[in-house]
Amino acid sequence: MISIDLAGQNAVVFGVANKNSIAWSIVQKLSEAGVRLALPYLGEKLGDRVRKLAQELPQEPILVECDVTKEEQVEAVFERIAQEMGSLDMLVHSIAFANRSDLEGHFKDTSRDGYLLAMEISAFSLLRLMHYAEPLMSENGGSVIALTYMASQRTVGNYNVMGSAKAALEHAVRQLAFELGPKNIRVNAISAGPVNTLSARGIGGFKTMLEANAERACLKRNITVDEVGNAGLFLLSPMSSGITAETLYVDAGFNTVQLS
Ligand code: NAP
């Protein structure tokens, strides 16, 4: 267990769907470090699941419904945070969505609605979250992370519109880092290797992707969700105070290997 004391700090983590979620791994690490948490969840069905998970945490988190496509819900999350926490030190963006039909078949056949939906939920949402989060980040600044995937830079079969969304997300991370740097707000991305989660299972051929990654990666294995959680804790904590506008690969070295 990696131990770091972040007691007295507040974080909001978007994207907990269940115990396998990357966001949940980050929540556990932050919680062990003493961070107070707000956990927005998508819809009441997920709410029950997140409420149950939240019982495992030592401090009761703020639980609030939030679909990032609904401006009034996004605004309400940050109003609750302002009322109950007063200020915010960390934000985690661990959400993505595309219609299943757009994650298989031909990229050229992506519908206008499907394209815009994927971009809105998976990339544009970071801007809306930061619009409301920035005023809550005090003179001490803050740290923000977004979860991305290598298909932003390389062509990955079936990833289609999500590759476009991740490229936009990574650009947003750099642009926000530049804009918010003078306020000491750091913005970074974690590019995770494949992890077996609800979202990942929606990508056509995901199992094959897992096998290929394990075979070709430098470490000759897939990463664990716990390893992404550790990287999240590092980037969110002052341990990484000199790092911003960066995309940190947590993929067992896969992205560096030339396929032959
Ligand atoms: P996950 O557990 O399914 O998390 C994705 C989250 O996004 C879910 O909580 C999902 O809620 C939420 N979401 C979808 N639409 C939303 C909306 N309109 N408003 C608010 N939340 C919404 O899967 P995950 O793998 O941990 O994904 C987290 C992040 O890691 C994503 O950005 C993903 O692209 C990235 N990532 C994953 C992998 C991987 O292999 N798993 C690799 C690299 C990067 P619902 O479940 O209700 O849709």
PDB file of N, CA, C and O in Angstrom, residues 139-174:
ATOM      1  N   GLU A 139      -6.399  29.676  -3.798  1.00  0.00           N
ATOM      2  CA  GLU A 139      -5.054  30.173  -4.152  1.00  0.00           C
ATOM      3  C   GLU A 139      -4.003  29.065  -4.123  1.00  0.00           C
ATOM      4  O   GLU A 139      -2.944  29.180  -4.729  1.00  0.00           O
ATOM      5  N   ASN A 140      -4.319  27.951  -3.444  1.00  0.00           N
ATOM      6  CA  ASN A 140      -3.386  26.807  -3.463  1.00  0.00           C
ATOM      7  C   ASN A 140      -3.415  26.072  -4.794  1.00  0.00           C
ATOM      8  O   ASN A 140      -2.598  25.194  -5.028  1.00  0.00           O
ATOM      9  N   GLY A 141      -4.383  26.389  -5.635  1.00  0.00           N
ATOM     10  CA  GLY A 141      -4.501  25.724  -6.937  1.00  0.00           C
ATOM     11  C   GLY A 141      -5.261  24.422  -6.843  1.00  0.00           C
ATOM     12  O   GLY A 141      -6.122  24.241  -5.985  1.00  0.00           O
ATOM     13  N   GLY A 142      -4.920  23.499  -7.730  1.00  0.00           N
ATOM     14  CA  GLY A 142      -5.638  22.229  -7.744  1.00  0.00           C
ATOM     15  C   GLY A 142      -4.994  21.282  -8.737  1.00  0.00           C
ATOM     16  O   GLY A 142      -4.049  21.642  -9.454  1.00  0.00           O
ATOM     17  N   SER A 143      -5.495  20.061  -8.741  1.00  0.00           N
ATOM     18  CA  SER A 143      -4.983  19.073  -9.696  1.00  0.00           C
ATOM     19  C   SER A 143      -6.161  18.333 -10.325  1.00  0.00           C
ATOM     20  O   SER A 143      -7.097  17.934  -9.630  1.00  0.00           O
ATOM     21  N   VAL A 144      -6.063  18.166 -11.638  1.00  0.00           N
ATOM     22  CA  VAL A 144      -7.162  17.587 -12.414  1.00  0.00           C
ATOM     23  C   VAL A 144      -6.587  16.453 -13.253  1.00  0.00           C
ATOM     24  O   VAL A 144      -5.507  16.603 -13.830  1.00  0.00           O
ATOM     25  N   ILE A 145      -7.299  15.325 -13.318  1.00  0.00           N
ATOM     26  CA  ILE A 145      -6.875  14.272 -14.258  1.00  0.00           C
ATOM     27  C   ILE A 145      -8.055  13.797 -15.103  1.00  0.00           C
ATOM     28  O   ILE A 145      -9.202  13.795 -14.648  1.00  0.00           O
ATOM     29  N   ALA A 146      -7.745  13.391 -16.324  1.00  0.00           N
ATOM     30  CA  ALA A 146      -8.747  12.820 -17.226  1.00  0.00           C
ATOM     31  C   ALA A 146      -8.203  11.484 -17.735  1.00  0.00           C
ATOM     32  O   ALA A 146      -6.992  11.353 -17.978  1.00  0.00           O
ATOM     33  N   LEU A 147      -9.088  10.524 -17.890  1.00  0.00           N
ATOM     34  CA  LEU A 147      -8.682   9.193 -18.364  1.00  0.00           C
ATOM     35  C   LEU A 147      -8.803   9.112 -19.877  1.00  0.00           C
ATOM     36  O   LEU A 147      -9.852   9.417 -20.437  1.00  0.00           O
ATOM     37  N   THR A 148      -7.690   8.697 -20.505  1.00  0.00           N
ATOM     38  CA  THR A 148      -7.688   8.616 -21.959  1.00  0.00           C
ATOM     39  C   THR A 148      -7.152   7.257 -22.413  1.00  0.00           C
ATOM     40  O   THR A 148      -6.829   6.392 -21.594  1.00  0.00           O
ATOM     41  N   TYR A 149      -7.072   7.087 -23.729  1.00  0.00           N
ATOM     42  CA  TYR A 149      -6.580   5.822 -24.283  1.00  0.00           C
ATOM     43  C   TYR A 149      -5.761   6.105 -25.542  1.00  0.00           C
ATOM     44  O   TYR A 149      -6.045   7.054 -26.289  1.00  0.00           O
ATOM     45  N   MET A 150      -4.767   5.251 -25.773  1.00  0.00           N
ATOM     46  CA  MET A 150      -3.816   5.385 -26.868  1.00  0.00           C
ATOM     47  C   MET A 150      -4.438   5.571 -28.258  1.00  0.00           C
ATOM     48  O   MET A 150      -3.784   6.075 -29.171  1.00  0.00           O
ATOM     49  N   ALA A 151      -5.706   5.195 -28.423  1.00  0.00           N
ATOM     50  CA  ALA A 151      -6.361   5.344 -29.737  1.00  0.00           C
ATOM     51  C   ALA A 151      -6.501   6.814 -30.140  1.00  0.00           C
ATOM     52  O   ALA A 151      -6.890   7.116 -31.262  1.00  0.00           O
ATOM     53  N   SER A 152      -6.145   7.730 -29.226  1.00  0.00           N
ATOM     54  CA  SER A 152      -6.096   9.160 -29.568  1.00  0.00           C
ATOM     55  C   SER A 152      -4.947   9.426 -30.541  1.00  0.00           C
ATOM     56  O   SER A 152      -4.988  10.368 -31.327  1.00  0.00           O
ATOM     57  N   GLN A 153      -3.886   8.623 -30.451  1.00  0.00           N
ATOM     58  CA  GLN A 153      -2.647   8.850 -31.212  1.00  0.00           C
ATOM     59  C   GLN A 153      -2.421   7.810 -32.294  1.00  0.00           C
ATOM     60  O   GLN A 153      -1.757   8.091 -33.282  1.00  0.00           O
ATOM     61  N   ARG A 154      -2.907   6.614 -32.079  1.00  0.00           N
ATOM     62  CA  ARG A 154      -2.684   5.502 -33.015  1.00  0.00           C
ATOM     63  C   ARG A 154      -4.027   4.941 -33.442  1.00  0.00           C
ATOM     64  O   ARG A 154      -5.015   5.088 -32.729  1.00  0.00           O
ATOM     65  N   THR A 155      -4.021   4.231 -34.546  1.00  0.00           N
ATOM     66  CA  THR A 155      -5.272   3.650 -35.028  1.00  0.00           C
ATOM     67  C   THR A 155      -5.512   2.311 -34.336  1.00  0.00           C
ATOM     68  O   THR A 155      -4.660   1.432 -34.363  1.00  0.00           O
ATOM     69  N   VAL A 156      -6.653   2.191 -33.710  1.00  0.00           N
ATOM     70  CA  VAL A 156      -7.014   0.950 -33.028  1.00  0.00           C
ATOM     71  C   VAL A 156      -8.358   0.498 -33.595  1.00  0.00           C
ATOM     72  O   VAL A 156      -9.333   1.266 -33.569  1.00  0.00           O
ATOM     73  N   GLY A 157      -8.399  -0.715 -34.101  1.00  0.00           N
ATOM     74  CA  GLY A 157      -9.630  -1.237 -34.716  1.00  0.00           C
ATOM     75  C   GLY A 157     -10.815  -1.108 -33.780  1.00  0.00           C
ATOM     76  O   GLY A 157     -10.682  -1.336 -32.574  1.00  0.00           O
ATOM     77  N   ASN A 158     -11.957  -0.736 -34.305  1.00  0.00           N
ATOM     78  CA  ASN A 158     -13.226  -0.612 -33.575  1.00  0.00           C
ATOM     79  C   ASN A 158     -13.310   0.573 -32.624  1.00  0.00           C
ATOM     80  O   ASN A 158     -14.389   0.895 -32.140  1.00  0.00           O
ATOM     81  N   TYR A 159     -12.198   1.212 -32.329  1.00  0.00           N
ATOM     82  CA  TYR A 159     -12.262   2.309 -31.372  1.00  0.00           C
ATOM     83  C   TYR A 159     -12.956   3.541 -31.983  1.00  0.00           C
ATOM     84  O   TYR A 159     -13.542   4.364 -31.292  1.00  0.00           O
ATOM     85  N   ASN A 160     -12.840   3.649 -33.332  1.00  0.00           N
ATOM     86  CA  ASN A 160     -13.620   4.607 -34.128  1.00  0.00           C
ATOM     87  C   ASN A 160     -13.797   5.983 -33.470  1.00  0.00           C
ATOM     88  O   ASN A 160     -12.838   6.645 -33.156  1.00  0.00           O
ATOM     89  N   VAL A 161     -15.051   6.366 -33.239  1.00  0.00           N
ATOM     90  CA  VAL A 161     -15.332   7.734 -32.760  1.00  0.00           C
ATOM     91  C   VAL A 161     -14.720   7.997 -31.388  1.00  0.00           C
ATOM     92  O   VAL A 161     -14.410   9.138 -31.049  1.00  0.00           O
ATOM     93  N   MET A 162     -14.481   6.954 -30.601  1.00  0.00           N
ATOM     94  CA  MET A 162     -13.885   7.184 -29.279  1.00  0.00           C
ATOM     95  C   MET A 162     -12.430   7.627 -29.421  1.00  0.00           C
ATOM     96  O   MET A 162     -11.914   8.347 -28.566  1.00  0.00           O
ATOM     97  N   GLY A 163     -11.772   7.217 -30.519  1.00  0.00           N
ATOM     98  CA  GLY A 163     -10.415   7.709 -30.795  1.00  0.00           C
ATOM     99  C   GLY A 163     -10.449   9.219 -31.021  1.00  0.00           C
ATOM    100  O   GLY A 163      -9.600   9.964 -30.512  1.00  0.00           O
ATOM    101  N   SER A 164     -11.461   9.690 -31.776  1.00  0.00           N
ATOM    102  CA  SER A 164     -11.605  11.140 -32.023  1.00  0.00           C
ATOM    103  C   SER A 164     -11.850  11.857 -30.698  1.00  0.00           C
ATOM    104  O   SER A 164     -11.283  12.922 -30.431  1.00  0.00           O
ATOM    105  N   ALA A 165     -12.714  11.267 -29.866  1.00  0.00           N
ATOM    106  CA  ALA A 165     -13.049  11.908 -28.582  1.00  0.00           C
ATOM    107  C   ALA A 165     -11.823  11.975 -27.673  1.00  0.00           C
ATOM    108  O   ALA A 165     -11.591  12.985 -27.004  1.00  0.00           O
ATOM    109  N   LYS A 166     -11.017  10.909 -27.670  1.00  0.00           N
ATOM    110  CA  LYS A 166      -9.832  10.910 -26.791  1.00  0.00           C
ATOM    111  C   LYS A 166      -8.784  11.912 -27.300  1.00  0.00           C
ATOM    112  O   LYS A 166      -8.074  12.523 -26.498  1.00  0.00           O
ATOM    113  N   ALA A 167      -8.676  12.073 -28.633  1.00  0.00           N
ATOM    114  CA  ALA A 167      -7.743  13.074 -29.170  1.00  0.00           C
ATOM    115  C   ALA A 167      -8.188  14.470 -28.720  1.00  0.00           C
ATOM    116  O   ALA A 167      -7.368  15.297 -28.296  1.00  0.00           O
ATOM    117  N   ALA A 168      -9.495  14.728 -28.779  1.00  0.00           N
ATOM    118  CA  ALA A 168     -10.023  16.031 -28.336  1.00  0.00           C
ATOM    119  C   ALA A 168      -9.803  16.211 -26.834  1.00  0.00           C
ATOM    120  O   ALA A 168      -9.446  17.303 -26.376  1.00  0.00           O
ATOM    121  N   LEU A 169      -9.994  15.129 -26.084  1.00  0.00           N
ATOM    122  CA  LEU A 169      -9.815  15.207 -24.627  1.00  0.00           C
ATOM    123  C   LEU A 169      -8.361  15.542 -24.281  1.00  0.00           C
ATOM    124  O   LEU A 169      -8.086  16.382 -23.427  1.00  0.00           O
ATOM    125  N   GLU A 170      -7.420  14.893 -24.952  1.00  0.00           N
ATOM    126  CA  GLU A 170      -6.000  15.133 -24.655  1.00  0.00           C
ATOM    127  C   GLU A 170      -5.607  16.570 -25.014  1.00  0.00           C
ATOM    128  O   GLU A 170      -4.809  17.204 -24.324  1.00  0.00           O
ATOM    129  N   HIS A 171      -6.186  17.074 -26.122  1.00  0.00           N
ATOM    130  CA  HIS A 171      -5.915  18.476 -26.454  1.00  0.00           C
ATOM    131  C   HIS A 171      -6.486  19.382 -25.368  1.00  0.00           C
ATOM    132  O   HIS A 171      -5.835  20.342 -24.923  1.00  0.00           O
ATOM    133  N   ALA A 172      -7.696  19.069 -24.908  1.00  0.00           N
ATOM    134  CA  ALA A 172      -8.332  19.892 -23.862  1.00  0.00           C
ATOM    135  C   ALA A 172      -7.472  19.905 -22.600  1.00  0.00           C
ATOM    136  O   ALA A 172      -7.340  20.938 -21.938  1.00  0.00           O
ATOM    137  N   VAL A 173      -6.876  18.772 -22.279  1.00  0.00           N
ATOM    138  CA  VAL A 173      -6.005  18.690 -21.094  1.00  0.00           C
ATOM    139  C   VAL A 173      -4.840  19.683 -21.238  1.00  0.00           C
ATOM    140  O   VAL A 173      -4.553  20.461 -20.325  1.00  0.00           O
ATOM    141  N   ARG A 174      -4.210  19.684 -22.401  1.00  0.00           N
ATOM    142  CA  ARG A 174      -3.058  20.587 -22.590  1.00  0.00           C
ATOM    143  C   ARG A 174      -3.499  22.055 -22.578  1.00  0.00           C
ATOM    144  O   ARG A 174      -2.856  22.912 -21.974  1.00  0.00           O
TER     145      ARG A 174
END
